[in-house]
XYZ file of C-alpha atoms in Angstrom:
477
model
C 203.057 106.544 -156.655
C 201.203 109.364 -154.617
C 197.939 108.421 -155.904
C 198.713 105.021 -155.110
C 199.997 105.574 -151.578
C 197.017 107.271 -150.611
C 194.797 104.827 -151.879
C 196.348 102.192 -149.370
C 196.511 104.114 -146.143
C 199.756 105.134 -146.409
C 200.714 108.164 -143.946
C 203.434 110.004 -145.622
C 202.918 111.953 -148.730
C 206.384 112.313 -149.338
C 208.417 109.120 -149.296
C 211.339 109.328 -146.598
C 213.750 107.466 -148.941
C 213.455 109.638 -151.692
C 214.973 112.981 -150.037
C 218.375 111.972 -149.368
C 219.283 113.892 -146.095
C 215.754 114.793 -145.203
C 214.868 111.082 -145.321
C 217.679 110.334 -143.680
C 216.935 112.689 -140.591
C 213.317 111.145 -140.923
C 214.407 107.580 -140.229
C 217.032 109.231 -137.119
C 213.882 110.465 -135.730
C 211.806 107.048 -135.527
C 215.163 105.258 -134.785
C 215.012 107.408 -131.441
C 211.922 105.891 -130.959
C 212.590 102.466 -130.550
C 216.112 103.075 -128.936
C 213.682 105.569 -126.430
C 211.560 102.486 -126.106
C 214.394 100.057 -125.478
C 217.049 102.075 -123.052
C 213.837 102.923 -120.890
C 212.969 99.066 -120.106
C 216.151 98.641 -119.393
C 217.168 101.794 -117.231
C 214.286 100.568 -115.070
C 215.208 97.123 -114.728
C 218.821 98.020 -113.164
C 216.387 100.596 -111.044
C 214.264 98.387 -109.315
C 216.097 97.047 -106.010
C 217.118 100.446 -105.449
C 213.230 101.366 -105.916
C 212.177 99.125 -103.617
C 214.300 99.919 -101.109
C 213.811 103.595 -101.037
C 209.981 103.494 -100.843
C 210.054 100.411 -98.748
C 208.128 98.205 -101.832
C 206.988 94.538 -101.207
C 208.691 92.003 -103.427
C 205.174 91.626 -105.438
C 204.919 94.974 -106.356
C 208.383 95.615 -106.841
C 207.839 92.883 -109.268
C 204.409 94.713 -110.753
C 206.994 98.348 -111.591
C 208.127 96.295 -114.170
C 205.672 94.052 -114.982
C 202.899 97.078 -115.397
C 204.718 97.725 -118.259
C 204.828 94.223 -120.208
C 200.839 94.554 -120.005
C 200.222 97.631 -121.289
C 203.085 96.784 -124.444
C 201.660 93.645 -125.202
C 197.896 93.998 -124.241
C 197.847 97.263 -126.517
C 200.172 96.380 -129.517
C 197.824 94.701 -131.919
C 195.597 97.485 -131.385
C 197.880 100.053 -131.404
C 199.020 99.144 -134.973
C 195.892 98.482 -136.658
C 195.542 101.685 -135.039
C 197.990 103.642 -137.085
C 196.612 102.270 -140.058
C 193.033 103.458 -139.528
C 193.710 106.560 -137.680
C 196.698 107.960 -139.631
C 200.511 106.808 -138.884
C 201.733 110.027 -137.934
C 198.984 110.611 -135.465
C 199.403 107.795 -133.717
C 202.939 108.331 -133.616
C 202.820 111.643 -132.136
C 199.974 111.243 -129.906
C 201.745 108.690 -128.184
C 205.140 109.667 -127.606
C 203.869 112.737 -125.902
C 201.585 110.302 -123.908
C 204.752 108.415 -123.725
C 206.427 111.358 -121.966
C 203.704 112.722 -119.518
C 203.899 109.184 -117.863
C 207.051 108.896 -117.581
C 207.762 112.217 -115.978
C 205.086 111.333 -113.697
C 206.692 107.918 -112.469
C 209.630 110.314 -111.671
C 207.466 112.273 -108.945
C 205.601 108.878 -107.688
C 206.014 108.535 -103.976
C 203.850 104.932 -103.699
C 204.088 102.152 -105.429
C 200.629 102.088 -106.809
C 201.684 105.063 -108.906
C 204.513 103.682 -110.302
C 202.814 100.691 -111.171
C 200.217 102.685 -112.792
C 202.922 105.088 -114.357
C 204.628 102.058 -115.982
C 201.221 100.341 -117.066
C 200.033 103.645 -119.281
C 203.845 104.003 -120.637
C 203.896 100.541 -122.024
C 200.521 101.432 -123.435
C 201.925 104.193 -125.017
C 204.568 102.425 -126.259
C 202.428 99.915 -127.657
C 200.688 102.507 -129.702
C 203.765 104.897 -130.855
C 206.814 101.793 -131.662
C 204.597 99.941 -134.556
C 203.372 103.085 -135.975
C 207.445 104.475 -136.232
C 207.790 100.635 -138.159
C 205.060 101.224 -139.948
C 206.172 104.780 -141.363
C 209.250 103.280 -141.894
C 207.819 100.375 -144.254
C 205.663 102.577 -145.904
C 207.714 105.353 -146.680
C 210.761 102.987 -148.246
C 209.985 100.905 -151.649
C 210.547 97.141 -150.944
C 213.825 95.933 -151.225
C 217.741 96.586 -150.110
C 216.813 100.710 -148.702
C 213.834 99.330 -147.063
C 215.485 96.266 -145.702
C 218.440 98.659 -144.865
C 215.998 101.006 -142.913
C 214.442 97.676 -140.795
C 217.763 96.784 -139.704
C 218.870 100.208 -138.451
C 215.282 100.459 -136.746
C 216.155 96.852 -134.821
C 219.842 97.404 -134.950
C 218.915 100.772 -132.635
C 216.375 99.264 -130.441
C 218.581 96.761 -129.469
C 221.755 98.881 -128.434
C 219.146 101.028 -126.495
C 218.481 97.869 -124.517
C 222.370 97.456 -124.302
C 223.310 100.517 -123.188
C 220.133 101.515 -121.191
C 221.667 98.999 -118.528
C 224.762 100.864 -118.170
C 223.056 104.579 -118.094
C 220.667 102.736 -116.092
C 223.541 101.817 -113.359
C 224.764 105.049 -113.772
C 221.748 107.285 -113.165
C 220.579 105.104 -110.325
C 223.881 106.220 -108.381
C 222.681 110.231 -109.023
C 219.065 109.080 -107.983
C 216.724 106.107 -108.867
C 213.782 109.410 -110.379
C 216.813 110.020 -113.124
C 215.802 106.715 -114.577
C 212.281 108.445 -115.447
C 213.371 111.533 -116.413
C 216.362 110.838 -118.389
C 213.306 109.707 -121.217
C 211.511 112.655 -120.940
C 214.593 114.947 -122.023
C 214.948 112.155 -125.199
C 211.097 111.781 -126.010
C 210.453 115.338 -125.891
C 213.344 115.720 -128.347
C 212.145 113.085 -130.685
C 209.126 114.959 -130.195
C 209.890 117.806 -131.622
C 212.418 116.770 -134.270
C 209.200 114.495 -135.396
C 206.991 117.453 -135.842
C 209.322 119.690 -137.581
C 210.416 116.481 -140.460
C 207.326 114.478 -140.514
C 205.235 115.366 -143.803
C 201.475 115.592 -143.671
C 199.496 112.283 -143.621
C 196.416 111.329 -146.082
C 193.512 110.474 -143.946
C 193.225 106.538 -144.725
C 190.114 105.763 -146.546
C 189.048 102.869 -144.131
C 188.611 105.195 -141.182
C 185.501 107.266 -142.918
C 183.758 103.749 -142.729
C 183.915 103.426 -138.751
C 185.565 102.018 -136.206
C 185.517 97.941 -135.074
C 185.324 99.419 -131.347
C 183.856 95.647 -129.510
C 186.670 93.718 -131.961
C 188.946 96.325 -130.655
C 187.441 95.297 -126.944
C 187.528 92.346 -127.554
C 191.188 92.055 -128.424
C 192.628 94.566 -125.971
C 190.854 91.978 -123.120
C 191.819 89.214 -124.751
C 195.420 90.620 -124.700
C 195.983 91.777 -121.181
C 194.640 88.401 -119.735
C 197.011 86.331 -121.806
C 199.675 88.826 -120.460
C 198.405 88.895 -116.989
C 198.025 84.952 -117.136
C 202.191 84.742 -118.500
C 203.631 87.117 -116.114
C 202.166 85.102 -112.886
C 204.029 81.927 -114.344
C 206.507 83.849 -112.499
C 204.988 82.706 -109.263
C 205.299 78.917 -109.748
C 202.202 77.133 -107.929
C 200.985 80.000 -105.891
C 198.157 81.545 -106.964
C 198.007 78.834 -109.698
C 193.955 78.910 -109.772
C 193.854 82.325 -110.789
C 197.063 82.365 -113.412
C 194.813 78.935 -115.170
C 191.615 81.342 -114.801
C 193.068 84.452 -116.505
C 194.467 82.030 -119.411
C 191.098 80.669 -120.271
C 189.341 83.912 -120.306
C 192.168 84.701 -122.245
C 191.530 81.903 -124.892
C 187.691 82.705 -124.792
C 188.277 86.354 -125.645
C 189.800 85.103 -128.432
C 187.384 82.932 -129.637
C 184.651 86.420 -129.278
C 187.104 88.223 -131.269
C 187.297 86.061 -134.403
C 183.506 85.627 -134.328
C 183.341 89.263 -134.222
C 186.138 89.800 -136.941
C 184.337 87.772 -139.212
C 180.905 89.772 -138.934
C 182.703 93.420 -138.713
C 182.137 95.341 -142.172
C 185.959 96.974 -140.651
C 187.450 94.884 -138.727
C 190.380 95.722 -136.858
C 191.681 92.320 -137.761
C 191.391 91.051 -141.275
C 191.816 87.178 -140.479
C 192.963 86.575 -144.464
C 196.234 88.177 -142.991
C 197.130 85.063 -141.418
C 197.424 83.104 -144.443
C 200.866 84.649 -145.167
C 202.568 82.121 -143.954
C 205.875 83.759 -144.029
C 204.334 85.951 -141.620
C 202.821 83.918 -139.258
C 206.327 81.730 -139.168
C 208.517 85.210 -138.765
C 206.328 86.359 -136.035
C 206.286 82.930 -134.167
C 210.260 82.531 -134.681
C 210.680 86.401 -132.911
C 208.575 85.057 -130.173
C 211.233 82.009 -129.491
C 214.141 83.962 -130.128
C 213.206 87.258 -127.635
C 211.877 84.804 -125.620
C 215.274 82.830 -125.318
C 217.808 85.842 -125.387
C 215.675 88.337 -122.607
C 215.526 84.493 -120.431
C 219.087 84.031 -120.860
C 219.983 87.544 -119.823
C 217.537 87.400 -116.919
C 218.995 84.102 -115.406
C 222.701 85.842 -116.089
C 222.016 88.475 -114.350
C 220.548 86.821 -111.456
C 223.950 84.621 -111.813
C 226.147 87.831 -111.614
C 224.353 89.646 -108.731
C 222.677 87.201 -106.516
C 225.095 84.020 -106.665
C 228.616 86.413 -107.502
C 227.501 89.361 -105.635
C 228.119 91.698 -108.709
C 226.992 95.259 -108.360
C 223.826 96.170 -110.814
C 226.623 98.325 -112.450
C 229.044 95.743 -112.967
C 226.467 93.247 -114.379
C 225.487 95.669 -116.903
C 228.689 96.668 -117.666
C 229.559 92.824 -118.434
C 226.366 91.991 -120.439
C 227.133 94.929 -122.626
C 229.226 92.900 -124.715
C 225.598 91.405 -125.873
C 225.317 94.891 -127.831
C 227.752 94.266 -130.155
C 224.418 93.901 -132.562
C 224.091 97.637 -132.530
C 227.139 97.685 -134.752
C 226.715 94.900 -136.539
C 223.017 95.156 -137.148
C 223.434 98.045 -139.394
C 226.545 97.116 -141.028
C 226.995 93.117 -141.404
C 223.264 91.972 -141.131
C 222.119 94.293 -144.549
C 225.371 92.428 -146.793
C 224.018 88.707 -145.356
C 220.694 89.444 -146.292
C 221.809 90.841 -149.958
C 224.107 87.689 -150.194
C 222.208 84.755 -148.588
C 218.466 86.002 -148.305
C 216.931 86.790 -145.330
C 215.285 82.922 -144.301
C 219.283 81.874 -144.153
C 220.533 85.082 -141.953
C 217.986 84.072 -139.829
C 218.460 80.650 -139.393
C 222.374 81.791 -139.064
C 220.812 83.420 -136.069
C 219.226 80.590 -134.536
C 222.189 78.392 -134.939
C 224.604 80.598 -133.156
C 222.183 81.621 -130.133
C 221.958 77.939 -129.426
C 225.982 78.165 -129.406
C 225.618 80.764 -127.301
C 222.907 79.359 -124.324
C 224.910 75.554 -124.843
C 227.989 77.360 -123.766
C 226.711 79.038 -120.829
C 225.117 75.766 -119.614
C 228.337 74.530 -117.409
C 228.513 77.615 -115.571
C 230.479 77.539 -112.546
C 230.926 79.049 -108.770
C 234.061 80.551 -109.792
C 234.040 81.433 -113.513
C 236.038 84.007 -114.680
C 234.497 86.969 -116.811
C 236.399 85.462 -119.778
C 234.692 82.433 -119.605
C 231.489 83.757 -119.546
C 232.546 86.773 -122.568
C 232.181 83.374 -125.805
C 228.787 83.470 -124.777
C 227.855 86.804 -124.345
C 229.746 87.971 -127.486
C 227.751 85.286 -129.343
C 224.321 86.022 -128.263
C 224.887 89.337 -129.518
C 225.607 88.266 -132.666
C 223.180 85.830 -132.774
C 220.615 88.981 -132.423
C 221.901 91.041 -134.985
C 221.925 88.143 -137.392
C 218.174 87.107 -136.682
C 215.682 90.006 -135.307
C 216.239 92.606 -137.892
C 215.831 90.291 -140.896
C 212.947 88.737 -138.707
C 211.565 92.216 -139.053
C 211.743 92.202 -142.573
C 210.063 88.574 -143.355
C 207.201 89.884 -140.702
C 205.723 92.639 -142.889
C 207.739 91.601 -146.642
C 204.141 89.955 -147.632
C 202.006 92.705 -146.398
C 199.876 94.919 -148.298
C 200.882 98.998 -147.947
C 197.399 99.038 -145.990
C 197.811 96.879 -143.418
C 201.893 97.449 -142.572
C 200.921 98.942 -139.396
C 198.809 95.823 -138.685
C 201.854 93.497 -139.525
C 203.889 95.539 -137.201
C 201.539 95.120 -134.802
C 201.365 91.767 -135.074
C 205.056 91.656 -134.506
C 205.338 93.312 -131.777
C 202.524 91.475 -130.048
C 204.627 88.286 -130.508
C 207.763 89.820 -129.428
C 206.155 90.761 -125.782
C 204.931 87.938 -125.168
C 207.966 85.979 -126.337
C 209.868 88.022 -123.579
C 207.193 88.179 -121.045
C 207.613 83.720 -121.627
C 211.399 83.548 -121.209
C 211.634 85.725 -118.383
C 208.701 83.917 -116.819
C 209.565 80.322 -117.735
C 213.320 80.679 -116.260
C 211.994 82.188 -113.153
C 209.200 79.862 -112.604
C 211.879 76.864 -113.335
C 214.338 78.283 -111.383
C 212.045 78.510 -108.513
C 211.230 74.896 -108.659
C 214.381 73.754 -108.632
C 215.727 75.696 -106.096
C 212.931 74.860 -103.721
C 213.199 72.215 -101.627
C 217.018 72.404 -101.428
C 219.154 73.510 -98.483
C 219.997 76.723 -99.945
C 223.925 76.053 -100.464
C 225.554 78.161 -103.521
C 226.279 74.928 -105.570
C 222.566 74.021 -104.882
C 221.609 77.808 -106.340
C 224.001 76.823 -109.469
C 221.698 73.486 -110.278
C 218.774 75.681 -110.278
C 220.522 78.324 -112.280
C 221.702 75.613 -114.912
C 218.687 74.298 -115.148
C 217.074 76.873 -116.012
C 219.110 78.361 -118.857
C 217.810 74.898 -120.275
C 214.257 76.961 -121.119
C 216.104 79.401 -123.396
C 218.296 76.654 -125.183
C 214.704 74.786 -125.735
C 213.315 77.727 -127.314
C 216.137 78.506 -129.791
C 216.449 74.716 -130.672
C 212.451 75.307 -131.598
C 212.916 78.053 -133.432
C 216.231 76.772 -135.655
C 213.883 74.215 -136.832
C 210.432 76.190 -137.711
C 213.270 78.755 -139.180
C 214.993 75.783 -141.451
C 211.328 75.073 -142.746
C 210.528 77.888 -144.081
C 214.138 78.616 -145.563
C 213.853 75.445 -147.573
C 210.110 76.341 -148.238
C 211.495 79.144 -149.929
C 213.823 77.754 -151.858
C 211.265 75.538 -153.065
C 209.738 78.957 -154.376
């Protein structure tokens, strides 16, 4: 199995699900990770107005803190995990979580907003190298099947109650002092940090990376990337600017175009375009993009519900959406029995089916509704996640070859940014449609706000129907 490991990249010589309590405290240690990678997006989203108003930030670039971030994730990902398979899983890993946490504890000290905007962009580029090469040693270290599968769902079931609870630490921190938000990570990361360099075994060089490097694919891709992020996130702004958010999309597509020409002609490419005939793949990767894209849209517009139309403290709101991270129990423990019982395309689809429960309910919000009308939803949506992403997770890199799992990951993770970076921008750019033009009135606000939750609905609808295709597709199987 060694032998055969280190003939396809892999990173760990020892597998992590062979040691019982050392494997164990291995997958702890990548778990941290993502729930690192999670709790600090959301820390910084409850952050923000209290930012802005303590450095005196324009709306735009109050908008950019967090926006910085979304294009370093998502112009870096696919990069970041063919990365880890070329350069070595473990290096990546480590490289970039200590990246991870030199940027962050700089954001702390910024005193401008260009620095945190900066500070933010290199973090998410971090984290688009370090959270598909922790997936990736995950996948490669576990044999496929239930302990693998087991493992995935942990590794999502964690990232998501990071999320869930980074918006109450978040609320809490921000009342000691916004700068906790940035170093609250450090003290985490540098722990994971450690832990990962005492329990992480030594990694076989991969074979591939003695043959070169694709460096203009790599470009190329990167580019390609960042305007397509760049291009998403000004959706944001509705018809301002609209020249320049239809500009940045084009180059976008045309990167793309140079890429696969230079893909094809690479003897290494960083890309090896055969991957995308697994269509399982493809479809999981596409269906993460509608569902992230729907639930982070939905718990946008909520939140803009809660604090701007209910005048709801940042604290409160969190401490009312929290009910969404019932998945972080669930994930682990329910999700893993589904899968064994009804196979993964049906857990998913399960998924699907309840989120657009979930969004439908929300859709006749009122003025006046009481937190227990809201909590059917919220409850829901949470179980809606831990029912599709971590079995999503598992269909994205089930097909893929022990060489190219950090690729896969990649890949994933790619989709899942830019799903968000779409629902977030989609029900903001709606929202600001609707609402303009009308005379400002709180019932006028709740059309706009209603309206809007009709983007994430749309998505979920989309993505119950490419997941019911492939579930039948493999039943044909």
């Amino acid at each position: 199995m060694s032998k055969q490991r280190a003939r396809n990249g892999a990173v760990l010589t020892v597998s992590a699900g062979s040691r019982g309590g050392r494997g164990w405290a291995v997958l702890l240690v990548l778990c941290g990770t993502i729930f690192l990678e999670g709790s600090d997006v959301a820390m910084l989203a409850v952050a923000v107005p209290t930012i802005r108003a303590d450095l005196g930030l324009t709306t735009g670039t109050a908008a950019w803190v967090m926006s910085g971030y979304v294009l370093g994730y998502a112009g870096f990902t696919l990069l970041g995990g063919r990365a880890a398979d070329l350069l070595g899983r473990r290096r990546m890993f480590l490289t970039w979580l200590g990246v991870f946490l030199v940027f962050s504890t700089l954001g702390g000290f910024a005193t401008s907003g260009w620095m945190l905007v900066a500070a933010r962009f290199v973090t998410g580029v971090a984290a688009a190298f370090m959270t598909p090469a922790a997936m990736s040693i995950i996948t490669t270290s576990y044999p496929a099947g239930p302990r693998r599968d087991k493992a995935l769902l942990v590794f999502a079931g964690v990232g998501a109650a990071g999320f869930s609870l980074g918006l109450v630490i978040g609320g809490l921190l921000t009342e000691l002092g916004w700068r906790w938000v940035f170093f609250a990570p450090v003290f985490l990361a540098a722990a994971i940090l450690l832990a990962a360099l005492r329990l992480l075994p030594p990694e076989v060089r991969p074979g591939s990376a003695r043959r070169g490097y694709d460096l203009p694919g790599a470009a190329a891709a990167a580019a390609a990337m960042l305007l397509f992020a760049y291009g998403i996130v000004r959706l944001e702004h509705g018809g301002e600017g609209l020249g320049l958010t239809l500009g940045a999309l084009a180059a976008g597509a045309a990167l793309v175009a140079v890429f696969l020409l230079i893909e094809r002609r690479a003897e290494v490419p960083l890309v090896r375009l055969g991957i995308f005939r697994k269509a399982a793949m493809v479809r999981a990767d596409v269906c993460a993009l509608l569902f992230l894209g729907a639930f982070f849209g939905f718990q946008f517009i909520v939140t803009l519900y809660l604090q701007e139309l209910r005048g709801w403290s940042s604290l409160q709101a969190a401490i009312a959406l929290i009910a969404m991270g019932c998945d972080a129990v669930l994930a682990p423990a329910l999700t893993p029995r589904l899968v064994r019982r009804y196979g993964t395309g049906r857990v998913i689809l399960g998924g699907f089916l309840l989120a657009i429960a979930a969004y439908g309910l929300f859709l006749p919000v009122g003025l006046d509704w009481s937190y227990a009308a809201m909590f059917p939803s919220l409850i829901i949506a949470g179980i809606a996640f831990a029912l599709a992403y971590g079995p999503l997770t598992i269909a994205a890199t089930d097909s893929v070859d022990m060489d190219e799992q950090g690729l896969a990951g990649g890949l994933l993770y790619t989709f899942t940014q830019f799903g968000a970076a779409v629902g977030i921008s989609a029900v903001t750019a709606v929202y600001g449609i609707t609402a303009s033009g009308t005379d400002g009135s709180p019932a006028a606000a709740l059309d706009a706000y209603r309206t809007a939750l009709a983007v994430p609905v749309a998505m979920v609808l989309l993505g119950a129907a490419l997941s019911a295709f492939g579930s039948r597709e493999a039943e044909r199987r």
